[in-house]
mmCIF file of C-alpha atoms in Angstrom:
data_model
loop_
_atom_site.group_PDB
_atom_site.id
_atom_site.type_symbol
_atom_site.label_atom_id
_atom_site.label_comp_id
_atom_site.label_asym_id
_atom_site.label_seq_id
_atom_site.Cartn_x
_atom_site.Cartn_y
_atom_site.Cartn_z
ATOM 1 C CA UNK A 1 105.243 87.696 141.567
ATOM 2 C CA UNK A 2 103.027 85.680 139.266
ATOM 3 C CA UNK A 3 100.131 88.120 139.393
ATOM 4 C CA UNK A 4 96.484 87.441 140.169
ATOM 5 C CA UNK A 5 95.254 84.229 138.606
ATOM 6 C CA UNK A 6 91.630 83.394 137.835
ATOM 7 C CA UNK A 7 90.149 80.113 136.758
ATOM 8 C CA UNK A 8 88.412 79.322 134.503
ATOM 9 C CA UNK A 9 88.866 82.077 131.935
ATOM 10 C CA UNK A 10 85.559 81.261 130.290
ATOM 11 C CA UNK A 11 82.484 79.452 131.531
ATOM 12 C CA UNK A 12 79.316 78.698 129.581
ATOM 13 C CA UNK A 13 76.451 77.288 131.602
ATOM 14 C CA UNK A 14 72.759 76.731 131.284
ATOM 15 C CA UNK A 15 70.297 78.764 133.286
ATOM 16 C CA UNK A 16 69.657 77.201 136.664
ATOM 17 C CA UNK A 17 73.062 75.566 137.007
ATOM 18 C CA UNK A 18 75.564 76.400 139.739
ATOM 19 C CA UNK A 19 79.034 77.714 138.897
ATOM 20 C CA UNK A 20 82.154 78.335 140.968
ATOM 21 C CA UNK A 21 85.103 80.540 140.109
ATOM 22 C CA UNK A 22 88.510 80.606 141.740
ATOM 23 C CA UNK A 23 90.928 83.459 142.336
ATOM 24 C CA UNK A 24 94.532 83.151 143.482
ATOM 25 C CA UNK A 25 95.805 86.565 144.605
ATOM 26 C CA UNK A 26 99.380 87.800 144.767
ATOM 27 C CA UNK A 27 100.812 85.823 147.666
ATOM 28 C CA UNK A 28 101.681 88.658 150.072
ATOM 29 C CA UNK A 29 98.406 90.532 149.501
ATOM 30 C CA UNK A 30 95.964 90.356 152.378
ATOM 31 C CA UNK A 31 93.024 92.019 150.638
ATOM 32 C CA UNK A 32 91.029 90.308 147.915
ATOM 33 C CA UNK A 33 88.179 91.869 145.933
ATOM 34 C CA UNK A 34 85.537 90.581 143.560
ATOM 35 C CA UNK A 35 84.104 92.876 140.904
ATOM 36 C CA UNK A 36 81.648 92.258 138.073
ATOM 37 C CA UNK A 37 81.866 93.964 134.696
ATOM 38 C CA UNK A 38 79.244 93.923 131.976
ATOM 39 C CA UNK A 39 79.636 95.208 128.436
ATOM 40 C CA UNK A 40 80.003 98.960 128.303
ATOM 41 C CA UNK A 41 80.323 99.312 132.063
ATOM 42 C CA UNK A 42 83.138 99.749 134.503
ATOM 43 C CA UNK A 43 83.777 97.139 137.169
ATOM 44 C CA UNK A 44 81.117 97.022 139.906
ATOM 45 C CA UNK A 45 82.129 96.049 143.416
ATOM 46 C CA UNK A 46 80.713 92.788 144.767
ATOM 47 C CA UNK A 47 82.628 91.936 147.938
ATOM 48 C CA UNK A 48 86.037 91.986 149.570
ATOM 49 C CA UNK A 49 88.073 90.080 152.146
ATOM 50 C CA UNK A 50 90.829 91.080 154.496
ATOM 51 C CA UNK A 51 92.652 87.835 155.131
ATOM 52 C CA UNK A 52 89.829 85.304 155.667
ATOM 53 C CA UNK A 53 87.248 87.814 156.885
ATOM 54 C CA UNK A 54 84.600 89.025 154.461
ATOM 55 C CA UNK A 55 84.340 92.700 155.355
ATOM 56 C CA UNK A 56 81.800 94.115 152.926
ATOM 57 C CA UNK A 57 79.201 92.885 150.471
ATOM 58 C CA UNK A 58 77.470 94.950 147.820
ATOM 59 C CA UNK A 59 73.709 94.966 147.405
ATOM 60 C CA UNK A 60 74.483 93.511 143.975
ATOM 61 C CA UNK A 61 75.446 90.289 145.731
ATOM 62 C CA UNK A 62 72.114 88.500 145.937
ATOM 63 C CA UNK A 63 71.464 85.441 148.076
ATOM 64 C CA UNK A 64 72.454 83.272 145.120
ATOM 65 C CA UNK A 65 76.034 84.531 145.361
ATOM 66 C CA UNK A 66 78.496 83.392 147.990
ATOM 67 C CA UNK A 67 82.191 84.058 148.326
ATOM 68 C CA UNK A 68 84.750 82.454 150.581
ATOM 69 C CA UNK A 69 88.390 82.846 151.384
ATOM 70 C CA UNK A 70 88.876 79.990 153.848
ATOM 71 C CA UNK A 71 92.570 80.298 154.664
ATOM 72 C CA UNK A 72 93.137 83.890 153.679
ATOM 73 C CA UNK A 73 94.777 82.846 150.441
ATOM 74 C CA UNK A 74 92.685 81.859 147.403
ATOM 75 C CA UNK A 75 89.015 82.752 147.112
ATOM 76 C CA UNK A 76 85.999 81.189 145.453
ATOM 77 C CA UNK A 77 82.864 82.864 144.148
ATOM 78 C CA UNK A 78 79.846 80.615 143.713
ATOM 79 C CA UNK A 79 76.671 81.517 141.874
ATOM 80 C CA UNK A 80 73.706 79.235 142.473
ATOM 81 C CA UNK A 81 70.761 78.847 140.101
ATOM 82 C CA UNK A 82 72.357 81.057 137.468
ATOM 83 C CA UNK A 83 70.228 83.504 135.505
ATOM 84 C CA UNK A 84 70.896 85.117 132.138
ATOM 85 C CA UNK A 85 71.463 88.418 133.906
ATOM 86 C CA UNK A 86 74.477 86.889 135.634
ATOM 87 C CA UNK A 87 76.348 86.847 132.319
ATOM 88 C CA UNK A 88 79.345 89.113 132.822
ATOM 89 C CA UNK A 89 83.077 89.234 133.380
ATOM 90 C CA UNK A 90 83.923 88.444 137.009
ATOM 91 C CA UNK A 91 87.147 90.152 138.040
ATOM 92 C CA UNK A 92 89.267 89.420 141.071
ATOM 93 C CA UNK A 93 91.804 91.878 142.441
ATOM 94 C CA UNK A 94 94.193 91.910 145.362
ATOM 95 C CA UNK A 95 96.137 94.512 147.296
ATOM 96 C CA UNK A 96 98.336 94.878 150.339
ATOM 97 C CA UNK A 97 96.200 96.463 153.053
ATOM 98 C CA UNK A 98 93.952 99.233 151.832
ATOM 99 C CA UNK A 99 96.424 101.030 149.652
ATOM 100 C CA UNK A 100 96.316 101.228 145.909
ATOM 101 C CA UNK A 101 96.940 99.809 143.507
ATOM 102 C CA UNK A 102 94.571 96.971 142.976
ATOM 103 C CA UNK A 103 96.140 94.199 140.925
ATOM 104 C CA UNK A 104 93.499 92.603 138.750
ATOM 105 C CA UNK A 105 93.352 89.163 137.251
ATOM 106 C CA UNK A 106 92.184 88.661 133.677
ATOM 107 C CA UNK A 107 88.726 87.666 134.813
ATOM 108 C CA UNK A 108 86.304 84.812 134.274
ATOM 109 C CA UNK A 109 83.798 85.453 131.517
ATOM 110 C CA UNK A 110 80.480 83.802 132.362
ATOM 111 C CA UNK A 111 77.829 83.194 129.729
ATOM 112 C CA UNK A 112 74.468 81.869 130.900
ATOM 113 C CA UNK A 113 72.353 80.433 128.092
ATOM 114 C CA UNK B 1 76.311 106.002 146.302
ATOM 115 C CA UNK B 2 79.327 107.801 144.931
ATOM 116 C CA UNK B 3 79.239 108.101 141.168
ATOM 117 C CA UNK B 4 82.045 108.796 138.758
ATOM 118 C CA UNK B 5 80.985 110.111 135.367
ATOM 119 C CA UNK B 6 83.427 109.663 132.532
ATOM 120 C CA UNK B 7 83.296 111.524 129.245
ATOM 121 C CA UNK B 8 83.300 111.003 126.429
ATOM 122 C CA UNK B 9 82.049 107.441 126.483
ATOM 123 C CA UNK B 10 83.634 106.703 123.087
ATOM 124 C CA UNK B 11 86.439 108.472 121.248
ATOM 125 C CA UNK B 12 87.924 107.650 117.870
ATOM 126 C CA UNK B 13 90.897 109.669 116.691
ATOM 127 C CA UNK B 14 93.721 109.558 114.181
ATOM 128 C CA UNK B 15 97.231 108.634 115.235
ATOM 129 C CA UNK B 16 99.187 111.745 116.222
ATOM 130 C CA UNK B 17 96.220 113.695 117.562
ATOM 131 C CA UNK B 18 95.892 114.899 121.140
ATOM 132 C CA UNK B 19 92.928 114.075 123.359
ATOM 133 C CA UNK B 20 91.558 114.647 126.831
ATOM 134 C CA UNK B 21 89.122 112.479 128.747
ATOM 135 C CA UNK B 22 87.353 113.480 131.917
ATOM 136 C CA UNK B 23 86.239 111.933 135.167
ATOM 137 C CA UNK B 24 83.783 113.915 137.285
ATOM 138 C CA UNK B 25 81.967 113.424 140.546
ATOM 139 C CA UNK B 26 80.001 115.406 143.093
ATOM 140 C CA UNK B 27 81.867 113.529 145.822
ATOM 141 C CA UNK B 28 85.298 114.189 147.257
ATOM 142 C CA UNK B 29 87.788 111.363 146.996
ATOM 143 C CA UNK B 30 90.918 110.781 149.035
ATOM 144 C CA UNK B 31 92.594 109.440 145.920
ATOM 145 C CA UNK B 32 91.734 108.754 142.342
ATOM 146 C CA UNK B 33 93.239 106.143 140.096
ATOM 147 C CA UNK B 34 93.328 105.690 136.335
ATOM 148 C CA UNK B 35 93.394 102.217 134.818
ATOM 149 C CA UNK B 36 93.609 100.987 131.252
ATOM 150 C CA UNK B 37 91.879 97.808 130.192
ATOM 151 C CA UNK B 38 92.332 95.853 126.968
ATOM 152 C CA UNK B 39 89.811 93.303 125.666
ATOM 153 C CA UNK B 40 89.875 90.030 127.581
ATOM 154 C CA UNK B 41 92.149 91.378 130.277
ATOM 155 C CA UNK B 42 91.793 92.971 133.686
ATOM 156 C CA UNK B 43 92.375 96.691 134.286
ATOM 157 C CA UNK B 44 95.995 97.761 134.772
ATOM 158 C CA UNK B 45 96.854 100.738 136.955
ATOM 159 C CA UNK B 46 98.329 103.757 135.185
ATOM 160 C CA UNK B 47 98.545 106.298 137.989
ATOM 161 C CA UNK B 48 97.236 107.306 141.413
ATOM 162 C CA UNK B 49 96.640 110.968 142.287
ATOM 163 C CA UNK B 50 96.189 111.979 145.885
ATOM 164 C CA UNK B 51 96.663 115.725 146.338
ATOM 165 C CA UNK B 52 94.213 118.332 145.006
ATOM 166 C CA UNK B 53 95.724 120.047 141.970
ATOM 167 C CA UNK B 54 98.303 117.310 141.520
ATOM 168 C CA UNK B 55 99.664 116.708 138.017
ATOM 169 C CA UNK B 56 101.448 113.495 137.097
ATOM 170 C CA UNK B 57 103.069 112.615 133.797
ATOM 171 C CA UNK B 58 103.627 109.169 132.393
ATOM 172 C CA UNK B 59 105.444 109.570 129.064
ATOM 173 C CA UNK B 60 102.782 111.035 126.734
ATOM 174 C CA UNK B 61 100.019 110.806 129.342
ATOM 175 C CA UNK B 62 99.298 113.685 131.720
ATOM 176 C CA UNK B 63 96.941 113.188 134.657
ATOM 177 C CA UNK B 64 95.471 115.972 136.748
ATOM 178 C CA UNK B 65 93.477 115.811 139.989
ATOM 179 C CA UNK B 66 91.072 118.678 140.521
ATOM 180 C CA UNK B 67 91.724 121.174 143.311
ATOM 181 C CA UNK B 68 88.634 120.015 145.168
ATOM 182 C CA UNK B 69 89.502 116.314 144.608
ATOM 183 C CA UNK B 70 86.185 115.711 142.857
ATOM 184 C CA UNK B 71 87.385 115.391 139.280
ATOM 185 C CA UNK B 72 90.310 114.361 137.144
ATOM 186 C CA UNK B 73 91.464 114.484 133.562
ATOM 187 C CA UNK B 74 93.739 112.412 131.384
ATOM 188 C CA UNK B 75 95.465 114.071 128.446
ATOM 189 C CA UNK B 76 97.270 112.044 125.791
ATOM 190 C CA UNK B 77 99.691 113.793 123.477
ATOM 191 C CA UNK B 78 100.353 112.441 119.978
ATOM 192 C CA UNK B 79 98.199 109.353 120.412
ATOM 193 C CA UNK B 80 99.492 106.047 119.100
ATOM 194 C CA UNK B 81 97.583 102.921 118.061
ATOM 195 C CA UNK B 82 98.950 101.230 121.182
ATOM 196 C CA UNK B 83 96.945 103.695 123.302
ATOM 197 C CA UNK B 84 93.720 102.009 122.154
ATOM 198 C CA UNK B 85 91.757 100.630 125.078
ATOM 199 C CA UNK B 86 89.217 101.326 127.806
ATOM 200 C CA UNK B 87 90.322 104.048 130.225
ATOM 201 C CA UNK B 88 88.741 103.764 133.667
ATOM 202 C CA UNK B 89 88.894 106.168 136.556
ATOM 203 C CA UNK B 90 88.314 104.868 140.077
ATOM 204 C CA UNK B 91 87.844 106.785 143.294
ATOM 205 C CA UNK B 92 88.734 105.830 146.824
ATOM 206 C CA UNK B 93 86.975 107.559 149.714
ATOM 207 C CA UNK B 94 88.869 106.070 152.608
ATOM 208 C CA UNK B 95 91.087 103.106 153.222
ATOM 209 C CA UNK B 96 88.247 100.799 154.153
ATOM 210 C CA UNK B 97 85.859 101.478 151.290
ATOM 211 C CA UNK B 98 86.207 99.682 147.977
ATOM 212 C CA UNK B 99 87.163 101.499 144.813
ATOM 213 C CA UNK B 100 84.282 102.951 142.812
ATOM 214 C CA UNK B 101 84.777 102.853 139.056
ATOM 215 C CA UNK B 102 83.397 105.003 136.295
ATOM 216 C CA UNK B 103 81.990 103.424 133.136
ATOM 217 C CA UNK B 104 85.124 104.232 131.195
ATOM 218 C CA UNK B 105 86.098 105.955 127.975
ATOM 219 C CA UNK B 106 86.676 103.606 125.079
ATOM 220 C CA UNK B 107 89.492 105.049 122.964
ATOM 221 C CA UNK B 108 90.268 103.927 119.461
ATOM 222 C CA UNK B 109 93.374 105.311 117.784
ATOM 223 C CA UNK B 110 93.414 104.742 114.047
ATOM 224 C CA UNK B 111 96.620 104.598 112.011
#
């Protein structure tokens, strides 16, 4: 069990650029979640997958955000035309079915300048 | 939208002191989890409570789930500098809804 892996750990981009983050969950976990965390806040739910199916998306996930999990293994989160308000820590978590616990990665910290 | 209110937001105490932090909601949860998060890392699960009135102990940490399953508390006895971190509570309504997190209590234990 190597844990949940996220790449990159840090990303600095200019406003208007597109960015893509990757998450590799724990191998036997069929659920994968994306959360966003800003300074002084707890993680806010963005979306989750069961295997390759995207089952729920938060209203926080604007049209500029898209997430995929093509083979039910790793997932990508893409943000198009980044804005300064997108600056945050993007956390990925995985679990086996719906049960706790969620196993979190160490996140990708995005800074939009 | 289910909200979890955590208090206090910040807490700074001396090593050896006891403390309690709270997690409150107007909603009923099927389970409630406590996580601890350190800077630059993801949250790590401490405990899950499921039954109303349940008390769980993890070394110097005592977790309680309210009878009505709407609130929870975390008590730390004889705090140590290693307890410093962000303590998050998260509620689960049913198996198919994502966890809802509170904003956390940022604890600083000073030697």
